[in-house]
CSV table of C-alpha atoms in Angstrom, one decimal:
chain,number,residue,atom,x,y,z
H,1101,MET,CA,26.6,-27.9,-30.7
H,1102,SER,CA,28.4,-26.7,-33.9
H,1103,SER,CA,26.6,-26.2,-37.4
H,1104,SER,CA,29.3,-27.3,-39.4
H,1105,GLY,CA,27.6,-29.9,-41.8
H,1106,VAL,CA,24.6,-30.9,-42.5
H,1107,SER,CA,25.2,-34.5,-40.9
H,1108,ALA,CA,26.1,-32.8,-37.6
H,1109,VAL,CA,23.0,-30.8,-37.6
H,1110,ALA,CA,20.7,-34.0,-38.3
H,1111,ARG,CA,22.6,-35.4,-35.1
H,1112,TRP,CA,21.9,-32.6,-32.5
H,1113,GLU,CA,20.6,-33.7,-29.8
H,1114,VAL,CA,18.1,-31.3,-29.2
H,1115,ALA,CA,15.9,-32.8,-26.6
H,1116,LEU,CA,18.4,-32.8,-24.2
H,1117,LEU,CA,19.0,-29.5,-25.0
H,1118,GLY,CA,15.6,-28.3,-24.7
H,1119,ASN,CA,15.5,-29.8,-21.3
H,1120,ALA,CA,18.6,-28.5,-20.2
H,1121,VAL,CA,17.3,-24.8,-21.1
H,1122,ALA,CA,14.2,-25.8,-18.7
H,1123,THR,CA,16.0,-27.4,-16.1
H,1124,LEU,CA,17.4,-23.6,-16.2
H,1125,GLY,CA,14.2,-21.9,-16.4
H,1126,SER,CA,13.1,-23.5,-13.4
H,1127,VAL,CA,16.2,-22.6,-11.6
H,1128,GLY,CA,15.2,-19.1,-12.2
H,1129,GLU,CA,11.9,-19.8,-10.7
H,1130,ARG,CA,13.5,-21.0,-7.6
H,1131,LEU,CA,15.9,-18.4,-7.5
H,1132,VAL,CA,12.8,-15.7,-7.1
H,1133,SER,CA,11.2,-17.6,-3.9
H,1134,TRP,CA,14.6,-18.7,-2.3
H,1135,ARG,CA,15.4,-14.9,-2.9
H,1136,GLY,CA,11.8,-13.2,-1.6
H,1137,ARG,CA,12.1,-16.0,2.1
H,1138,MET,CA,15.9,-14.5,2.2
H,1139,GLU,CA,15.2,-11.6,2.2
H,1140,GLY,CA,11.8,-12.3,4.9
H,1141,VAL,CA,14.9,-13.9,7.1
H,1142,GLY,CA,16.9,-10.0,6.2
H,1143,ARG,CA,13.9,-7.9,7.3
H,1144,THR,CA,13.3,-10.2,10.3
H,1145,LEU,CA,17.0,-9.4,11.5
H,1146,GLU,CA,16.6,-6.0,11.3
H,1147,THR,CA,13.9,-6.0,14.2
H,1148,THR,CA,15.2,-5.3,17.6
H,1149,GLU,CA,13.2,-8.8,18.8
H,1150,CYS,CA,15.4,-11.1,16.8
H,1151,TRP,CA,19.0,-9.4,16.6
H,1152,GLN,CA,20.3,-6.4,18.0
H,1153,GLY,CA,23.2,-4.6,18.0
H,1154,PRO,CA,26.2,-4.4,15.2
H,1155,ALA,CA,26.4,-7.9,14.6
H,1156,GLY,CA,22.4,-8.6,13.5
H,1157,ALA,CA,23.2,-5.1,11.7
H,1158,ALA,CA,25.7,-6.5,9.5
H,1159,ALA,CA,23.9,-10.1,8.9
H,1160,ALA,CA,21.1,-7.6,7.2
H,1161,GLY,CA,23.0,-6.0,5.5
H,1162,SER,CA,24.8,-9.2,4.0
H,1163,LEU,CA,21.2,-10.5,2.8
H,1164,ARG,CA,20.7,-7.3,1.2
H,1165,ARG,CA,23.8,-7.4,-0.8
H,1166,VAL,CA,22.9,-11.4,-1.6
H,1167,SER,CA,19.8,-9.7,-2.9
H,1168,THR,CA,21.3,-7.7,-4.8
H,1169,VAL,CA,23.4,-10.1,-6.6
H,1170,VAL,CA,20.9,-12.4,-6.7
H,1171,THR,CA,18.3,-10.1,-8.6
H,1172,GLU,CA,21.0,-9.0,-11.0
H,1173,THR,CA,21.4,-13.2,-11.7
H,1174,THR,CA,18.0,-13.8,-11.9
H,1175,ALA,CA,16.8,-10.6,-14.2
H,1176,ALA,CA,20.4,-11.8,-16.8
H,1177,LEU,CA,19.1,-15.1,-16.4
H,1178,VAL,CA,15.4,-14.2,-17.9
H,1179,ARG,CA,16.9,-12.3,-20.6
H,1180,SER,CA,19.6,-15.3,-21.1
H,1181,LEU,CA,16.3,-17.8,-21.3
H,1182,GLU,CA,14.4,-15.5,-23.5
H,1183,ASP,CA,17.5,-15.9,-26.1
H,1184,ALA,CA,18.1,-20.0,-25.5
H,1185,ASP,CA,14.5,-20.3,-26.5
H,1186,ARG,CA,15.0,-18.9,-29.5
H,1187,MET,CA,18.4,-21.1,-29.7
H,1188,VAL,CA,16.0,-24.4,-29.3
H,1189,ALA,CA,13.4,-23.2,-31.6
H,1190,ALA,CA,16.1,-22.7,-34.4
H,1191,ALA,CA,18.0,-25.8,-33.8
H,1192,ARG,CA,14.8,-27.8,-34.1
H,1193,THR,CA,14.0,-26.7,-36.7
H,1194,ALA,CA,17.5,-27.1,-38.0
H,1195,THR,CA,17.8,-31.0,-36.9
H,1196,GLU,CA,14.2,-31.7,-38.5
H,1197,LEU,CA,15.4,-30.3,-42.1
H,1198,ALA,CA,18.7,-31.5,-42.2
H,1199,GLY,CA,16.7,-35.1,-41.4
H,1200,GLU,CA,14.7,-34.3,-44.7
H,1201,ALA,CA,17.7,-32.9,-46.5
H,1202,LEU,CA,19.5,-36.0,-46.0
H,1203,ALA,CA,16.7,-38.7,-46.4
H,1204,ALA,CA,15.8,-37.1,-49.4
H,1205,ALA,CA,18.9,-37.4,-50.8
H,1206,ALA,CA,19.1,-41.2,-50.1
H,1207,ALA,CA,15.9,-41.7,-51.7
H,1208,ILE,CA,17.8,-40.5,-54.9
H,1209,PRO,CA,20.2,-41.8,-54.1
H,1210,VAL,CA,22.9,-38.4,-54.4
H,1211,ALA,CA,25.3,-37.7,-51.7
H,1212,LEU,CA,25.2,-34.5,-49.8
H,1213,ASP,CA,28.6,-32.6,-49.1
H,1214,GLU,CA,28.5,-31.0,-45.5
H,1215,ALA,CA,27.8,-27.3,-47.1
H,1216,GLY,CA,24.4,-29.0,-48.3
H,1217,ARG,CA,25.8,-29.5,-51.9
H,1218,PRO,CA,24.3,-32.4,-53.8
H,1219,GLY,CA,27.1,-35.0,-55.6
H,1220,ALA,CA,26.9,-36.2,-59.2
H,1221,LEU,CA,23.4,-38.1,-60.0
H,1222,PRO,CA,23.5,-41.9,-60.6
H,1223,PRO,CA,23.5,-42.8,-63.8
H,1224,VAL,CA,20.3,-43.7,-65.1
H,1225,PRO,CA,20.4,-46.4,-68.2
H,1226,LEU,CA,18.4,-46.4,-71.3
H,1227,ASP,CA,15.3,-49.3,-71.3
H,1228,PRO,CA,16.7,-52.1,-73.5
H,1229,ALA,CA,13.0,-53.0,-73.7
H,1230,LEU,CA,12.2,-49.9,-75.5
H,1231,ASP,CA,12.7,-48.5,-79.1
H,1232,PRO,CA,15.7,-45.8,-78.7
H,1233,ALA,CA,13.6,-42.5,-79.2
H,1234,GLN,CA,11.5,-43.8,-76.1
H,1235,ALA,CA,14.5,-45.3,-74.1
H,1236,LEU,CA,15.9,-41.2,-74.3
H,1237,GLU,CA,12.8,-40.0,-73.5
H,1238,ARG,CA,12.4,-42.3,-70.6
H,1239,GLN,CA,16.1,-41.6,-69.3
H,1240,TYR,CA,15.9,-38.3,-70.0
H,1241,ALA,CA,12.6,-37.8,-67.7
H,1242,GLU,CA,14.6,-39.6,-64.7
H,1243,ILE,CA,17.5,-37.3,-64.9
H,1244,ALA,CA,15.2,-34.2,-64.7
H,1245,GLU,CA,13.5,-36.1,-62.0
H,1246,GLN,CA,16.5,-36.7,-59.9
H,1247,ALA,CA,17.7,-32.9,-61.0
H,1248,ALA,CA,15.0,-31.9,-59.0
H,1249,ALA,CA,15.1,-34.2,-56.2
H,1250,ALA,CA,18.6,-33.2,-55.2
H,1251,GLN,CA,17.9,-29.3,-56.3
H,1252,TRP,CA,15.1,-30.0,-53.1
H,1253,ALA,CA,17.5,-31.8,-50.9
H,1254,GLY,CA,20.5,-29.1,-51.1
H,1255,GLU,CA,17.6,-26.5,-50.7
H,1256,LEU,CA,16.2,-28.4,-47.6
H,1257,ALA,CA,19.8,-28.7,-46.3
H,1258,GLY,CA,20.2,-24.8,-46.7
H,1259,GLU,CA,17.4,-24.2,-45.2
H,1260,ALA,CA,18.4,-26.6,-42.1
H,1261,LEU,CA,22.1,-25.0,-42.1
H,1262,LEU,CA,20.3,-21.2,-42.2
H,1263,SER,CA,18.4,-22.7,-39.0
H,1264,ALA,CA,21.5,-23.9,-37.5
H,1265,ASP,CA,23.4,-20.6,-37.7
H,1266,ARG,CA,20.1,-18.6,-36.4
H,1267,ALA,CA,20.8,-21.3,-32.9
H,1268,ALA,CA,24.3,-20.1,-32.8
H,1269,LEU,CA,23.6,-16.6,-33.2
H,1270,ALA,CA,21.0,-17.0,-30.6
H,1271,ALA,CA,22.8,-19.1,-28.0
H,1272,ALA,CA,25.9,-16.4,-28.4
H,1273,ASP,CA,23.2,-13.9,-27.5
H,1274,ALA,CA,22.5,-16.0,-24.6
H,1275,VAL,CA,26.0,-16.1,-23.5
H,1276,ALA,CA,26.4,-12.3,-23.8
H,1277,VAL,CA,23.8,-11.6,-21.3
H,1278,LEU,CA,25.4,-13.6,-18.5
H,1279,ALA,CA,28.6,-11.5,-19.0
H,1280,GLY,CA,27.3,-9.1,-17.0
H,1281,VAL,CA,26.8,-11.8,-14.0
H,1282,GLY,CA,30.3,-13.4,-14.4
H,1283,PHE,CA,30.3,-15.7,-17.0
H,1284,ASP,CA,32.3,-15.6,-19.7
H,1285,GLY,CA,31.0,-17.9,-21.8
H,1286,ARG,CA,34.0,-20.8,-20.5
H,1287,THR,CA,34.1,-20.0,-16.5
H,1288,ALA,CA,31.4,-18.9,-14.2
H,1289,ALA,CA,32.4,-17.4,-10.7
H,1290,ALA,CA,33.3,-19.8,-8.1
H,1291,ASP,CA,31.9,-18.7,-5.2
H,1292,PHE,CA,30.0,-15.6,-4.0
H,1293,PRO,CA,32.4,-13.4,-3.2
H,1294,GLU,CA,33.9,-13.8,-6.9
H,1295,LEU,CA,30.0,-13.4,-7.9
H,1296,VAL,CA,30.2,-10.5,-6.1
H,1297,ALA,CA,33.2,-9.2,-7.9
H,1298,ARG,CA,31.8,-9.6,-10.9
H,1299,VAL,CA,28.5,-8.5,-10.7
H,1300,GLY,CA,29.6,-5.1,-9.0
H,1301,LEU,CA,26.9,-4.4,-7.6
H,1302,SER,CA,25.3,-2.4,-10.2
H,1303,GLY,CA,21.8,-3.2,-8.9
H,1304,VAL,CA,18.7,-3.3,-11.7
H,1305,ALA,CA,17.8,0.0,-12.5
H,1306,PRO,CA,13.7,-0.1,-12.2
H,1307,PRO,CA,11.9,2.7,-13.8
H,1308,ALA,CA,11.8,6.1,-12.4
H,1309,ARG,CA,8.2,5.9,-11.3
H,1310,PRO,CA,6.4,2.4,-10.8
H,1311,PRO,CA,3.5,1.4,-12.8
H,1312,LEU,CA,-0.3,1.7,-12.0
H,1313,ALA,CA,-1.7,-1.7,-12.1
H,1314,PRO,CA,-1.6,-3.8,-9.3
H,1315,ALA,CA,-0.3,-6.8,-11.4
H,1316,GLU,CA,2.4,-4.2,-13.2
H,1317,VAL,CA,3.1,-2.5,-9.7
H,1318,ALA,CA,3.9,-6.3,-8.3
H,1319,ALA,CA,6.2,-7.0,-11.3
H,1320,TRP,CA,8.0,-3.7,-11.0
H,1321,TRP,CA,8.8,-4.1,-7.0
H,1322,SER,CA,9.4,-8.0,-7.7
H,1323,ALA,CA,12.2,-7.1,-10.7
H,1324,MET,CA,14.0,-4.3,-7.8
H,1325,SER,CA,16.6,-6.0,-5.3
H,1326,GLU,CA,16.1,-5.0,-1.5
H,1327,GLU,CA,18.2,-2.3,-1.2
H,1328,GLN,CA,15.9,-0.3,-4.2
H,1329,ARG,CA,13.0,-1.4,-2.4
H,1330,LEU,CA,14.1,0.0,1.0
H,1331,GLY,CA,15.3,3.4,-1.0
H,1332,TRP,CA,11.7,3.7,-2.4
H,1333,ILE,CA,10.2,2.6,1.1
H,1334,GLU,CA,12.4,6.1,2.7
H,1335,GLY,CA,12.4,7.8,-0.2
H,1336,SER,CA,8.6,8.0,-1.2
H,1337,PRO,CA,7.0,6.3,1.9
H,1338,GLY,CA,3.7,8.1,0.6
H,1339,LEU,CA,3.7,6.8,-2.9
H,1340,ILE,CA,4.6,3.4,-1.6
H,1341,GLY,CA,2.4,3.1,1.0
H,1342,LEU,CA,-0.7,3.4,-1.1
H,1343,LEU,CA,0.4,1.2,-4.1
H,1344,ASP,CA,-1.5,-2.0,-4.6
H,1345,GLY,CA,0.7,-4.1,-5.9
H,1346,VAL,CA,3.5,-3.7,-3.3
H,1347,PRO,CA,3.4,-6.5,-0.2
H,1348,ALA,CA,2.0,-5.7,3.0
H,1349,TRP,CA,5.4,-5.5,4.9
H,1350,ALA,CA,6.6,-2.7,2.7
H,1351,ARG,CA,3.8,-1.0,2.6
H,1352,ASP,CA,3.6,-1.1,6.3
H,1353,ARG,CA,7.0,0.4,6.9
H,1354,ALA,CA,6.4,3.0,4.9
H,1355,ASN,CA,2.9,4.1,6.2
H,1356,ARG,CA,4.9,3.8,9.9
H,1357,LEU,CA,7.2,6.5,8.7
H,1358,LEU,CA,4.4,8.7,7.4
H,1359,LEU,CA,2.1,7.8,10.9
H,1360,ALA,CA,5.6,8.7,13.1
H,1361,ASP,CA,5.7,12.3,11.0
H,1362,VAL,CA,1.8,13.5,12.0
H,1363,VAL,CA,2.2,16.0,14.4
H,1364,PRO,CA,-0.5,18.1,16.3
H,1365,GLY,CA,-2.5,20.4,14.1
H,1366,ASP,CA,-1.9,18.4,11.3
H,1367,PRO,CA,-5.2,17.4,8.9
H,1368,GLY,CA,-5.8,13.5,10.0
H,1369,PHE,CA,-3.6,14.2,13.5
H,1370,ALA,CA,-6.7,12.6,15.3
H,1371,VAL,CA,-7.1,9.6,12.4
H,1372,ALA,CA,-3.1,9.1,13.1
H,1373,THR,CA,-3.6,8.8,16.6
H,1374,ALA,CA,-6.6,6.4,16.9
H,1375,THR,CA,-4.6,4.5,14.5
H,1376,ALA,CA,-1.3,4.9,16.7
H,1377,ASN,CA,-3.1,3.8,19.8
H,1378,GLU,CA,-4.7,0.8,17.9
H,1379,ILE,CA,-1.2,-0.5,16.6
H,1380,ARG,CA,0.4,0.1,19.9
H,1381,ALA,CA,-2.3,-2.0,21.9
H,1382,ARG,CA,-2.7,-5.0,19.8
H,1383,GLU,CA,1.1,-5.2,19.4
H,1384,GLU,CA,1.6,-4.7,23.4
H,1385,ALA,CA,-0.8,-8.0,23.2
H,1386,GLY,CA,1.5,-9.8,21.2
H,1387,GLU,CA,-0.7,-9.5,17.9
H,1388,VAL,CA,1.2,-8.7,14.8
H,1389,VAL,CA,-0.2,-5.7,13.1
H,1390,GLN,CA,0.6,-4.6,9.5
H,1391,LEU,CA,-0.6,-0.8,8.3
H,1392,TYR,CA,-1.8,-1.2,5.0
H,1393,GLN,CA,-3.0,1.8,3.9
H,1394,PHE,CA,-2.9,5.2,5.7
H,1395,ASP,CA,-3.8,8.7,4.7
H,1396,PRO,CA,-5.0,10.0,7.5
H,1397,GLY,CA,-6.3,13.8,5.5
H,1398,TYR,CA,-8.9,11.5,3.6
H,1399,GLU,CA,-9.5,9.5,6.6
H,1400,LEU,CA,-8.6,6.0,5.0
H,1401,VAL,CA,-6.8,3.4,7.3
H,1402,ALA,CA,-6.4,-0.5,6.9
H,1403,LEU,CA,-5.1,-1.9,9.7
H,1404,ALA,CA,-4.2,-5.7,9.0
H,1405,ILE,CA,-4.2,-8.0,12.2
H,1406,GLY,CA,-2.0,-10.8,10.9
H,1407,ASN,CA,1.0,-10.9,8.5
H,1408,LEU,CA,-1.4,-10.8,5.2
H,1409,ASP,CA,2.3,-11.8,2.9
H,1410,THR,CA,2.1,-15.2,4.1
H,1411,ALA,CA,-1.4,-15.9,5.7
H,1412,ASP,CA,-3.5,-19.2,4.1
H,1413,ALA,CA,-6.6,-16.7,4.2
H,1414,VAL,CA,-7.1,-13.4,4.0
H,1415,ALA,CA,-10.2,-11.6,5.2
H,1416,LEU,CA,-11.8,-8.1,4.5
H,1417,VAL,CA,-14.0,-6.7,6.9
H,1418,VAL,CA,-16.0,-3.7,5.3
H,1419,PRO,CA,-17.9,-1.5,7.5
H,1420,GLY,CA,-20.9,0.5,7.0
H,1421,VAL,CA,-23.0,3.6,7.8
H,1422,GLY,CA,-21.5,5.8,10.9
H,1423,ASN,CA,-17.9,4.0,11.0
H,1424,ASP,CA,-15.2,6.4,11.3
H,1425,PRO,CA,-11.3,5.7,11.6
H,1426,ILE,CA,-11.4,7.8,14.9
H,1427,GLN,CA,-13.9,6.7,16.7
H,1428,GLU,CA,-14.4,3.2,15.4
H,1429,LEU,CA,-11.1,1.6,14.3
H,1430,ASP,CA,-10.9,-0.3,17.5
H,1431,ASP,CA,-14.5,-1.6,16.8
H,1432,VAL,CA,-13.8,-2.3,13.2
H,1433,ALA,CA,-10.5,-3.7,14.4
H,1434,ASP,CA,-11.9,-6.2,17.0
H,1435,ASP,CA,-14.5,-7.4,14.8
H,1436,ALA,CA,-11.7,-8.2,12.7
H,1437,ALA,CA,-10.0,-10.3,15.2
H,1438,ALA,CA,-12.8,-12.0,16.0
H,1439,VAL,CA,-13.5,-13.5,12.5
H,1440,ALA,CA,-9.7,-14.3,12.6
H,1441,ASP,CA,-10.1,-16.3,16.0
H,1442,ALA,CA,-12.9,-17.5,14.5
H,1443,ALA,CA,-11.9,-18.9,11.2
H,1444,VAL,CA,-8.7,-20.5,13.5
H,1445,ALA,CA,-11.0,-22.2,15.6
H,1446,ALA,CA,-12.4,-23.8,12.4
H,1447,ALA,CA,-9.2,-24.6,11.0
H,1448,PRO,CA,-6.6,-24.9,13.8
H,1449,GLY,CA,-2.9,-24.3,12.7
H,1450,LEU,CA,-4.4,-22.0,9.9
H,1451,ALA,CA,-2.5,-19.2,9.2
H,1452,VAL,CA,-5.4,-16.0,8.7
H,1453,ALA,CA,-4.9,-12.5,8.5
H,1454,THR,CA,-7.7,-10.3,8.7
H,1455,VAL,CA,-8.3,-6.1,7.6
H,1456,ALA,CA,-10.1,-3.5,9.8
H,1457,TRP,CA,-11.0,-1.8,6.1
H,1458,PHE,CA,-11.1,1.8,6.2
H,1459,GLY,CA,-10.5,2.3,2.7
H,1460,TYR,CA,-13.2,4.4,1.9
H,1461,ARG,CA,-15.0,6.9,4.1
H,1462,PRO,CA,-18.6,5.2,4.9
H,1463,PRO,CA,-21.7,7.7,5.3
H,1464,VAL,CA,-21.9,9.3,8.4
H,1465,ASN,CA,-25.6,9.0,9.0
H,1466,LEU,CA,-28.5,7.0,7.3
H,1467,ALA,CA,-29.6,10.1,5.2
H,1468,GLN,CA,-26.3,9.7,3.4
H,1469,GLY,CA,-26.5,5.9,3.5
H,1470,TRP,CA,-30.0,6.1,1.5
H,1471,ARG,CA,-27.4,7.1,-1.5
H,1472,ASP,CA,-25.0,5.1,-3.4
H,1473,ASP,CA,-22.2,7.9,-3.6
H,1474,GLN,CA,-20.0,6.7,-1.1
H,1475,ALA,CA,-20.6,2.3,-2.2
H,1476,ARG,CA,-19.5,3.7,-5.9
H,1477,ILE,CA,-16.2,5.4,-4.7
H,1478,GLY,CA,-15.3,2.6,-2.1
H,1479,GLY,CA,-16.7,-0.2,-4.4
H,1480,ALA,CA,-13.9,1.1,-7.2
H,1481,ALA,CA,-11.2,1.4,-3.9
H,1482,LEU,CA,-12.4,-2.2,-3.1
H,1483,ASP,CA,-11.6,-3.6,-6.1
H,1484,ARG,CA,-8.1,-2.1,-6.4
H,1485,THR,CA,-7.4,-3.9,-2.9
H,1486,LEU,CA,-8.3,-7.2,-3.6
H,1487,ASP,CA,-6.3,-6.8,-6.9
H,1488,GLY,CA,-3.4,-5.8,-5.0
H,1489,VAL,CA,-3.7,-8.9,-2.3
H,1490,ALA,CA,-4.2,-11.1,-5.3
H,1491,ALA,CA,-0.9,-9.4,-7.1
H,1492,THR,CA,1.3,-9.6,-4.4
H,1493,ARG,CA,0.4,-13.0,-3.7
H,1494,ALA,CA,0.4,-14.3,-7.2
H,1495,HIS,CA,3.1,-17.2,-6.5
H,1496,ASP,CA,1.4,-18.0,-3.2
H,1497,PRO,CA,-2.1,-17.9,-3.4
H,1498,ALA,CA,-4.2,-16.9,-0.4
H,1499,ARG,CA,-7.7,-17.6,0.2
H,1500,VAL,CA,-9.6,-14.2,0.1
H,1501,THR,CA,-13.0,-13.0,1.8
H,1502,VAL,CA,-14.7,-10.3,1.7
H,1503,VAL,CA,-17.0,-10.0,5.1
H,1504,ALA,CA,-19.1,-6.8,4.3
H,1505,HIS,CA,-21.7,-5.3,7.2
H,1506,SER,CA,-24.5,-3.2,6.9
H,1507,TYR,CA,-23.8,-0.5,3.9
H,1508,GLY,CA,-20.4,-2.2,3.6
H,1509,THR,CA,-22.0,-4.9,1.3
H,1510,VAL,CA,-23.3,-2.4,-1.2
H,1511,VAL,CA,-19.8,-1.2,-1.0
H,1512,SER,CA,-18.9,-5.1,-2.6
H,1513,ASP,CA,-21.8,-4.9,-4.6
H,1514,ARG,CA,-20.3,-1.9,-6.6
H,1515,ALA,CA,-16.8,-3.5,-6.3
H,1516,ALA,CA,-18.4,-6.2,-8.7
H,1517,ASP,CA,-19.1,-3.5,-11.3
H,1518,ALA,CA,-15.7,-2.5,-11.8
H,1519,ALA,CA,-13.9,-3.5,-14.6
H,1520,GLY,CA,-12.4,-6.9,-14.1
H,1521,HIS,CA,-12.6,-10.1,-12.0
H,1522,LEU,CA,-13.6,-9.3,-8.2
H,1523,ALA,CA,-10.4,-10.7,-6.6
H,1524,ALA,CA,-11.9,-12.9,-4.1
H,1525,ASP,CA,-13.1,-16.5,-3.3
H,1526,ALA,CA,-16.0,-15.6,-0.8
H,1527,LEU,CA,-18.3,-12.9,0.2
H,1528,VAL,CA,-19.8,-12.8,3.2
H,1529,LEU,CA,-23.0,-10.0,3.4
H,1530,ALA,CA,-24.2,-9.4,7.0
H,1531,GLY,CA,-27.0,-6.9,7.6
H,1532,SER,CA,-27.5,-6.0,3.6
H,1533,PRO,CA,-29.8,-2.8,2.6
H,1534,GLY,CA,-30.3,-4.9,-0.5
H,1535,ILE,CA,-28.1,-6.1,-3.7
H,1536,ASP,CA,-28.7,-5.5,-7.3
H,1537,ASN,CA,-26.5,-7.7,-8.4
H,1538,ASP,CA,-27.3,-11.2,-9.6
H,1539,ALA,CA,-24.9,-14.4,-9.2
H,1540,ASP,CA,-23.4,-13.7,-12.3
H,1541,GLY,CA,-22.8,-10.3,-12.0
H,1542,ILE,CA,-21.3,-10.5,-8.0
H,1543,GLU,CA,-18.2,-12.2,-9.8
H,1544,VAL,CA,-17.9,-14.4,-6.8
H,1545,ASP,CA,-18.9,-18.2,-6.5
H,1546,ASP,CA,-19.0,-18.8,-2.9
H,1547,VAL,CA,-21.7,-15.7,-1.6
H,1548,TYR,CA,-23.5,-16.1,2.0
H,1549,GLU,CA,-25.7,-14.2,3.7
H,1550,ALA,CA,-27.2,-12.9,7.2
H,1551,SER,CA,-30.0,-11.3,8.1
H,1552,ALA,CA,-31.3,-11.1,11.6
H,1553,PRO,CA,-35.0,-11.1,12.5
H,1554,PHE,CA,-34.8,-8.1,14.2
H,1555,ASP,CA,-32.5,-6.2,12.0
H,1556,PRO,CA,-34.8,-3.3,10.1
H,1557,VAL,CA,-32.0,-2.7,7.7
H,1558,THR,CA,-32.7,-5.8,6.1
H,1559,TRP,CA,-36.4,-5.0,5.4
H,1560,LEU,CA,-35.6,-2.4,3.9
H,1561,GLU,CA,-33.8,-3.3,0.6
H,1562,ILE,CA,-33.0,0.3,-0.2
H,1563,HIS,CA,-30.4,-0.9,-2.7
H,1564,GLY,CA,-31.5,-3.7,-4.2
H,1565,GLU,CA,-33.2,-7.1,-3.4
H,1566,GLN,CA,-32.6,-8.7,-0.4
H,1567,PRO,CA,-30.2,-11.4,-0.4
H,1568,ALA,CA,-32.3,-13.4,2.1
H,1569,ASP,CA,-34.7,-13.6,-0.3
H,1570,PRO,CA,-35.6,-17.0,-1.9
H,1571,ASP,CA,-36.4,-15.4,-5.1
H,1572,SER,CA,-33.0,-13.0,-4.6
H,1573,PRO,CA,-30.9,-13.8,-8.2
H,1574,LEU,CA,-27.8,-13.7,-6.0
H,1575,ASP,CA,-28.6,-17.6,-4.7
H,1576,ALA,CA,-27.0,-16.7,-1.4
H,1577,ARG,CA,-26.8,-19.6,0.8
H,1578,THR,CA,-27.4,-18.1,4.6
H,1579,LEU,CA,-25.7,-18.2,7.4
H,1580,PRO,CA,-27.3,-18.8,11.0
H,1581,THR,CA,-28.7,-16.3,13.1
H,1582,GLU,CA,-30.6,-16.2,16.3
H,1583,ALA,CA,-34.3,-14.4,17.1
H,1584,THR,CA,-33.1,-12.2,18.8
H,1585,MET,CA,-30.2,-10.7,16.8
H,1586,GLY,CA,-30.0,-7.3,15.9
H,1587,HIS,CA,-28.2,-4.9,13.3
H,1588,GLY,CA,-24.7,-4.7,15.4
H,1589,ASP,CA,-24.5,-8.7,16.3
H,1590,TYR,CA,-23.2,-10.3,13.6
H,1591,PHE,CA,-20.0,-10.4,15.1
H,1592,ALA,CA,-20.7,-11.3,18.7
H,1593,ALA,CA,-18.5,-13.7,20.2
H,1594,ASP,CA,-22.2,-15.5,21.9
H,1595,ARG,CA,-23.8,-15.5,18.4
H,1596,PRO,CA,-23.8,-18.1,16.0
H,1597,THR,CA,-23.0,-16.6,12.8
H,1598,LEU,CA,-19.8,-15.6,13.6
H,1599,ALA,CA,-18.5,-19.0,13.8
H,1600,ALA,CA,-19.8,-19.8,10.4
H,1601,ILE,CA,-18.0,-16.5,9.1
H,1602,GLY,CA,-14.8,-18.3,10.3
H,1603,VAL,CA,-15.5,-21.7,8.8
H,1604,VAL,CA,-16.2,-19.7,5.4
H,1605,VAL,CA,-13.3,-17.7,5.8
H,1606,ALA,CA,-11.1,-20.8,6.7
H,1607,GLY,CA,-12.6,-22.5,3.6
H,1608,PRO,CA,-12.2,-26.3,2.3
H,1609,HIS,CA,-8.9,-27.2,4.5
H,1610,GLU,CA,-6.7,-30.3,5.7
H,1611,GLY,CA,-7.0,-31.2,9.2
């Protein structure tokens, strides 16, 4: 691309330039997804089940180096593309203005030099049909029109050349940004070792502390190399383990570091013991387990069964009154596992991850369950958890379902009251003591309810209208129950409700 003259600018192939920049942008997008897959391979190599010994450690370390180089290259490419977009916009303006200037000059006609200066105006003869005074007046008027048109053509040409200069400056900026990753405007690194040497593995410096909003946390995390992420996990496990917007694998690694540090006498030791026992039992049984949340001092635990980062369908099981992670983590995890099995039965081959979500402290008894204090606290936490899952899966969304039981349905109701949209595709309300939101307020398109005939909790309407009421503004679809079911039977394998919940969690699917 050259700005040597108006005619050259008018011939610029801006469409081809735009296509090239768009192609470069798509390469950057593919680099991000490729890097994510490569980093996943690196983390797998670090596990003893995959490859033990120095060779495995060296392979994992090499992939971390690749991650660092790709991180820097991608960040530079993103910044360069911003300048390239400015270049394309300026070049398009320059070409359009140059074409208009040449057309305006040709209409006179008058020549424009490459600097956009009009040449001599064509002679205007006197009209012999008019008397001399009128002929002279007409001649002067036509000359004035020609001069004005020539001036306009020159101004257009001048603006075209200014836009061409802006395009050239943006192009220089785009190239300069890439200098940090080994491109000097003429040549790029020939191979990976040369690229490593040019980049220097300096790393993209992240903010000193992460942001707070889950979407911003996800962007902060994505901008870092694998080495930097591991540094945050090892250096600040308490922070990374609770940050919504950080992927599950990283939170699991951070929270396991915290779990390993809990000793007898520490606050939350009983919670840590129950958590460690549950993880050990399930992993010994061959299950994939992720410790998504772990704050034993506040009795907050979220245990995922399956891989939250890759699952096609995700379900959060929210328990109700009388549950705590010391005594009931195994029971709620069993419920979560049963939901996962039911979803796979509904859609064989579907990758499912379910979460036993003690992200709030359920009321310890019915008297406390009559109030909504814990529901308001838990609702805000559930809303944020869902936002975090959505943020980490933004490029590969999963179907997300909240499966709430008893007082957990009130928590889900309060989560819908939080600012922003509830990041769930479906909501199951089982054994609910009442909901006060209508269909619009609950913010979820697919809402289902299950109310067993002999479940007294569903008769009381403590916290709002009963979802099973045909006149309820919630307009929930009813899942099947049996006449002999009680309040604790919704996740029972021999009852029809569980299979129906599995269908909801699986959602529409091929097969």
